[in-house]
CSV table of C-alpha atoms in Angstrom, one decimal:
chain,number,residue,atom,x,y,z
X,1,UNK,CA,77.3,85.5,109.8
X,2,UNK,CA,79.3,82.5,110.8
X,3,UNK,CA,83.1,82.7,111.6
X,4,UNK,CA,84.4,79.3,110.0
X,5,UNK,CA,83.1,77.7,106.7
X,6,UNK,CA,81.0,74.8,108.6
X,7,UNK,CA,77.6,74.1,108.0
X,8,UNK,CA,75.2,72.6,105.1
X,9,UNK,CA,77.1,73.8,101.9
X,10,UNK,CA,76.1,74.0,98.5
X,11,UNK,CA,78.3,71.6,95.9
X,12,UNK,CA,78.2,72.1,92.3
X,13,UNK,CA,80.2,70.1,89.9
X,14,UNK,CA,80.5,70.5,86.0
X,15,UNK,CA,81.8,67.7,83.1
X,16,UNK,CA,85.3,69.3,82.1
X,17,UNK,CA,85.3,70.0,78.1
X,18,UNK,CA,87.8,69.2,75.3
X,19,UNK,CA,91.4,69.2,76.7
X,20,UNK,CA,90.8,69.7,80.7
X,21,UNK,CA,88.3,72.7,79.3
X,22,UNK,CA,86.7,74.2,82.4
X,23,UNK,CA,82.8,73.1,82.7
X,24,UNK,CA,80.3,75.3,80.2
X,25,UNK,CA,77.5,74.1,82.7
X,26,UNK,CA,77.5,73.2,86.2
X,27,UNK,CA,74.8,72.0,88.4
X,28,UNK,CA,74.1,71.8,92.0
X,29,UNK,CA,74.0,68.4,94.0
X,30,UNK,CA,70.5,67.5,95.7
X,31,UNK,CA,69.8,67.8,99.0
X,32,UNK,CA,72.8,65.7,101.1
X,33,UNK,CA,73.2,63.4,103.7
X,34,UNK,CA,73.8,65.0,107.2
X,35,UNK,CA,77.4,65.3,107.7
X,36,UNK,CA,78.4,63.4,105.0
X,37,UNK,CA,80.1,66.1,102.7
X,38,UNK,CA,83.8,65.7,103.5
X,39,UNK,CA,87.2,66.2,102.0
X,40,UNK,CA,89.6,64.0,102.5
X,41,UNK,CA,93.3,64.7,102.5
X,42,UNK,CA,95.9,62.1,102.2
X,43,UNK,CA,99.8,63.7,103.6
X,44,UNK,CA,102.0,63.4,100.8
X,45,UNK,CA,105.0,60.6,101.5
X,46,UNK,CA,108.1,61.5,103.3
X,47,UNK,CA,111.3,61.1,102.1
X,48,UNK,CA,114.4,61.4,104.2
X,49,UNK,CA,118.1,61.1,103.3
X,50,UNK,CA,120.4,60.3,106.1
X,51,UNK,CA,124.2,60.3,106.5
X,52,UNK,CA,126.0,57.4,108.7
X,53,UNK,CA,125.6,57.7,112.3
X,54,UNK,CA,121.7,58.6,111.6
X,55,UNK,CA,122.1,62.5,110.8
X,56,UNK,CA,119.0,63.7,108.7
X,57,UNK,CA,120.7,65.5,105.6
X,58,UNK,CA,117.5,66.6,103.7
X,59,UNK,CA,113.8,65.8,103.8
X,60,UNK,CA,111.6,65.6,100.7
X,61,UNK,CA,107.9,65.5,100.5
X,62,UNK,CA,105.7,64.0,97.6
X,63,UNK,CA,102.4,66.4,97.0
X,64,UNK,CA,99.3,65.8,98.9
X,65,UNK,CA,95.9,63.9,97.5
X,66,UNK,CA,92.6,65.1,98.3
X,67,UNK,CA,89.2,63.1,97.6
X,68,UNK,CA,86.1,64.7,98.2
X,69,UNK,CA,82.9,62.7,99.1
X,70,UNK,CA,79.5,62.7,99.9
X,71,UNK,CA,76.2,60.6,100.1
X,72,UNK,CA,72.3,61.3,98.7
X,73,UNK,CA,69.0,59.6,99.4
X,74,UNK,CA,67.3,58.3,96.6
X,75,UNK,CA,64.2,59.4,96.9
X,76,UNK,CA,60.9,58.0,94.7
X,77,UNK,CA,61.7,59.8,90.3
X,78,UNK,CA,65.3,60.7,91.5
X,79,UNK,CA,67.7,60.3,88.7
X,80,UNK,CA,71.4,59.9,89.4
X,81,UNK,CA,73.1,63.6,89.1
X,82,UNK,CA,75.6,61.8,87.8
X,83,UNK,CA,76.0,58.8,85.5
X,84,UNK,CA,77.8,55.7,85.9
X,85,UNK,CA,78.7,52.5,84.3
X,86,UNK,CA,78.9,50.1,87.8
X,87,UNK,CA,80.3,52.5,89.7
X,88,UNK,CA,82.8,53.8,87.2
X,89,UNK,CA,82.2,57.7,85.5
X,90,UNK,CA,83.9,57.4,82.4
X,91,UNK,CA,84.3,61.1,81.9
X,92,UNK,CA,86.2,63.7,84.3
X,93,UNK,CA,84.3,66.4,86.4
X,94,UNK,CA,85.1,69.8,88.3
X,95,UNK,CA,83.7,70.3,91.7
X,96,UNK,CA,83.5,73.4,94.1
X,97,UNK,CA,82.2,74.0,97.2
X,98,UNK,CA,79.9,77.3,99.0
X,99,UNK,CA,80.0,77.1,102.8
X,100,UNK,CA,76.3,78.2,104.1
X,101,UNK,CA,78.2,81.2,104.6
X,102,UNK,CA,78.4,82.4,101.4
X,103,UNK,CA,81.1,84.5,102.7
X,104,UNK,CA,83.4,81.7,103.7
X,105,UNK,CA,86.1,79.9,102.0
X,106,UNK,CA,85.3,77.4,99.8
X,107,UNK,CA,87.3,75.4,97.6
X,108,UNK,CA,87.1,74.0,93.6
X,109,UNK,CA,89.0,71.5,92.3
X,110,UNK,CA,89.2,72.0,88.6
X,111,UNK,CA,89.9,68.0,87.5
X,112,UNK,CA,88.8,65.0,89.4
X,113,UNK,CA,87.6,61.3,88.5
X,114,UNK,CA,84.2,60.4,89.6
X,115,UNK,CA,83.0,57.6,91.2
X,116,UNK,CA,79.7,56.0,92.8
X,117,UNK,CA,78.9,53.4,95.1
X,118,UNK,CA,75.2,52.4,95.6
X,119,UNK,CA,74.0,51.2,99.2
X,120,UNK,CA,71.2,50.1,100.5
X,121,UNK,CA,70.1,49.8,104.7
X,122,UNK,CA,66.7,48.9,106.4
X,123,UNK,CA,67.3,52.4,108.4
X,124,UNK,CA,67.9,54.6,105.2
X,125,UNK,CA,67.2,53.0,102.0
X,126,UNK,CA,69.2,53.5,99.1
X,127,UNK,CA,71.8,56.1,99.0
X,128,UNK,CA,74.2,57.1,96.5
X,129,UNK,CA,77.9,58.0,97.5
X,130,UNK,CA,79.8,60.2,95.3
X,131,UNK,CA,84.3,60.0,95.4
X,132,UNK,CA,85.8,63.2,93.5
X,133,UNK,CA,89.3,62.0,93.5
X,134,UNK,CA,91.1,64.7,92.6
X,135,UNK,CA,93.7,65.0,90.0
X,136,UNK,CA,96.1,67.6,88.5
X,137,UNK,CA,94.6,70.0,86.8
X,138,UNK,CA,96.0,72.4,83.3
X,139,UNK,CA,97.2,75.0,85.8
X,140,UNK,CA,97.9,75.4,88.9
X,141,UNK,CA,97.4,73.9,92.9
X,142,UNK,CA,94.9,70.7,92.8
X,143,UNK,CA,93.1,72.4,95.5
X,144,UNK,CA,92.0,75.9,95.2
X,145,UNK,CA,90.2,78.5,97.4
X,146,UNK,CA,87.0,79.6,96.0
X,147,UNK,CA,85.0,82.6,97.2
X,148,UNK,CA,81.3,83.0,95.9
X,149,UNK,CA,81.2,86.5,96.3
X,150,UNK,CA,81.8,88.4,93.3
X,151,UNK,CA,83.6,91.9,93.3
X,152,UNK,CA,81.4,94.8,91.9
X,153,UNK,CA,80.8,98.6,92.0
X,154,UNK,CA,78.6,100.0,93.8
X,155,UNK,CA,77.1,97.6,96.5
X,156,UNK,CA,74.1,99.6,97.0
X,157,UNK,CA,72.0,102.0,94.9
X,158,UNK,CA,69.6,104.6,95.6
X,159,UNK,CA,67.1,106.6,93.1
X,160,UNK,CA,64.8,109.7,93.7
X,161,UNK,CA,61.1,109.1,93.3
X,162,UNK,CA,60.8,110.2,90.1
X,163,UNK,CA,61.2,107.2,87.1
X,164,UNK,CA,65.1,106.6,86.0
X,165,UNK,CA,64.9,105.4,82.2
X,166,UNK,CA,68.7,105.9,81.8
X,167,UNK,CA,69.6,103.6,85.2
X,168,UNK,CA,72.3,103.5,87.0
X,169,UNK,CA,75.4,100.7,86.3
X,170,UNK,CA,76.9,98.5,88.4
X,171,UNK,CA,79.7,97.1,86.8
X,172,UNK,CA,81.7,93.7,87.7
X,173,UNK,CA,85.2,93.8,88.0
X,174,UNK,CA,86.4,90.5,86.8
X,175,UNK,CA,85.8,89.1,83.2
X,176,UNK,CA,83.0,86.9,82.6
X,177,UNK,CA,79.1,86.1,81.4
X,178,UNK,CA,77.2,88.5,83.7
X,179,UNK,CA,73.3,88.0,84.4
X,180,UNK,CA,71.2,89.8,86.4
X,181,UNK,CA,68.0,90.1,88.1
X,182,UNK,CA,65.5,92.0,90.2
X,183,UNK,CA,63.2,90.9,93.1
X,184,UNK,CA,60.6,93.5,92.4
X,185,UNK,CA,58.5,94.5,89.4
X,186,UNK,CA,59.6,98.6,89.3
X,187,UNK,CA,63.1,97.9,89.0
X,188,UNK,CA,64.6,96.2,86.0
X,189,UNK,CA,68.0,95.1,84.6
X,190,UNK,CA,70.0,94.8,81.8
X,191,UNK,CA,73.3,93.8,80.8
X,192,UNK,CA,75.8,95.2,78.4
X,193,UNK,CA,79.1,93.2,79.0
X,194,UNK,CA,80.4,93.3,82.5
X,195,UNK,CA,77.8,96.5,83.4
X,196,UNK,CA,74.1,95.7,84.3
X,197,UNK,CA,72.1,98.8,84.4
X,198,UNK,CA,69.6,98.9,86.9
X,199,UNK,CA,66.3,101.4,85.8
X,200,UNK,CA,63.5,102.2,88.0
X,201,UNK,CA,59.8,103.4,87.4
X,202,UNK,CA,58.3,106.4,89.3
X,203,UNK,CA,57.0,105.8,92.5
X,204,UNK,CA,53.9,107.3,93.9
X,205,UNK,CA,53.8,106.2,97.5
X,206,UNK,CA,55.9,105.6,100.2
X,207,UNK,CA,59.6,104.7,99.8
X,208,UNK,CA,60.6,101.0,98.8
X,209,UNK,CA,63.3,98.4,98.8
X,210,UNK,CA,64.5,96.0,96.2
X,211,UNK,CA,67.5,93.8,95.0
X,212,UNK,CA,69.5,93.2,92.5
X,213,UNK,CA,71.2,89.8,91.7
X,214,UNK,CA,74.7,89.5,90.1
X,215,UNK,CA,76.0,86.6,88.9
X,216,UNK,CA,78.8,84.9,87.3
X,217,UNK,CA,80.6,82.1,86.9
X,218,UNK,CA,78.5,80.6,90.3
X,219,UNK,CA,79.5,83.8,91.7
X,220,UNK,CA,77.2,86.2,92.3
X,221,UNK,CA,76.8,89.9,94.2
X,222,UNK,CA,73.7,91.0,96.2
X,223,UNK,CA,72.8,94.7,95.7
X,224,UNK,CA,70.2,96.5,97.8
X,225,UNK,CA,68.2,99.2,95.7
X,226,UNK,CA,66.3,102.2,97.2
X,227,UNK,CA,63.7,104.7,96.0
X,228,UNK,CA,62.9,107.5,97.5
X,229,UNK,CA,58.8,107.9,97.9
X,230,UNK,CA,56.5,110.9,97.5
C-alpha cells in the first residue's frame, strides 16, 4: 500500500442536476495521458493595510481557486466523454478523484465549469484536454477530501460448511443506494436498505474463499468471505 496519494488515479465526473443537484450518474474518464492529471491551485490575493511609517496593521486574504486538468488520446470509435460546443461545455459538472491507492485521499469538487481544447502533434495525434474550473458549490469548501472507502460492519465473514439460507448482514453505516456483489457462484447477495445479506450454499470439499463487493455513491467496501470445508 502506498504512503501518499500519487500514482495513476481513477477520475469520475457527473453533470450536476436542477439547482447545483449532485450528479444521479457519474462516469469514469478513459484511460489518461501519463502525468497529465493535475490540480492546479491559484493563492488567493493578498491584501494588506498599513499605517504611516510602513507598519502592517492587518492582512486579508481572498479564497483560493483550483482548476483541475487532464489530457486523453483519441483513439480510432472514441467519442468525446464529454460534449462541447468549440471548446465551451454549456452545462456544469462534478468531479472527484481515487488515488491508485484506494485508500488515499482524494478530493471532489461538487461544481465546476468544463472546458476542452483539442490538439493535434505528429508524436501523439489528437488529444483531448479537459479544464474543471472549479466554482462554489450549494455547501461548503470548493475543495473537498474524498475517501473511497466506505464504512461497514463486519469487514470479514466466515460460515460453517453446512448451506446458510438466512445469511449473514453486513450493514453500511452511512445513508445511501447500496449494491452488492459476489465473485463466486456459492455465495450470493442481497440488499434490503443499507444491509446486504450475504447467503452461502453447502460446501462439500475443501474450504473456500470469496468476496463481497459494497458500494455506494462511488464508494465501495471489500469483504472477504470464508466457508469452512468438509
Amino acid at each position: 500500500m502506498s504512503v501518499l496519494s500519487w500514482g495513476k488515479p481513477k477520475i469520475a465526473f457527473g453533470i450536476l442536476g436542477a439547482g447545483g443537484a449532485a450528479p444521479s450518474l457519474w462516469k469514469e474518464m478513459p484511460a489518461i495521458v501519463e502525468n497529465s492529471a493535475k490540480l492546479n491551485t491559484e493563492p488567493g490575493s493578498k491584501t494588506e493595510a498599513t499605517e504611516e511609517g510602513g507598519g502592517t496593521v492587518d492582512v486579508r486574504y481572498n479564497k483560493s481557486k483550483y482548476a483541475f486538468e487532464l489530457e486523453l488520446f483519441v483513439k480510432k470509435g472514441d467519442k468525446k466523454p464529454i460534449e462541447d460546443e468549440d471548446g465551451v461545455v454549456l452545462e456544469n459538472y462534478a468531479l472527484r478523484l481515487i488515488p491508485e491507492d484506494e485508500e488515499a485521499e482524494g478530493f471532489i469538487i461538487d461544481k465546476s465549469n468544463v472546458s476542452c481544447v483539442e490538439t493535434w502533434s505528429s508524436a501523439d495525434g489528437k488529444r483531448w484536454k479537459y479544464t474543471f474550473d472549479a466554482l462554489k458549490p450549494n455547501v461548503g469548501k470548493i475543495l473537498k477530501p474524498y475517501l473511497a472507502t466506505l464504512e461497514v460492519a463486519p469487514r470479514t465473514l466466515a460460515f460453517a460448511a453446512a448451506a446458510d439460507t438466512t445469511g449473514k448482514p453486513i450493514v453500511v453505516t452511512t445513508d445511501g443506494t447500496v449494491t452488492a456483489s459476489s465473485d463466486q457462484t456459492w455465495l450470493t447477495t442481497s440488499v434490503s436498505g443499507k444491509t446486504v445479506t450475504a447467503k452461502v450454499t453447502a460446501n462439500t470439499g475443501a474450504a473456500r474463499s470469496a468476496l463481497v463487493t459494497v458500494t455506494m455513491d462511488g464508494k465501495y467496501a471489500k469483504i472477504p468471505v470464508t466457508q469452512e470445508g468438509v
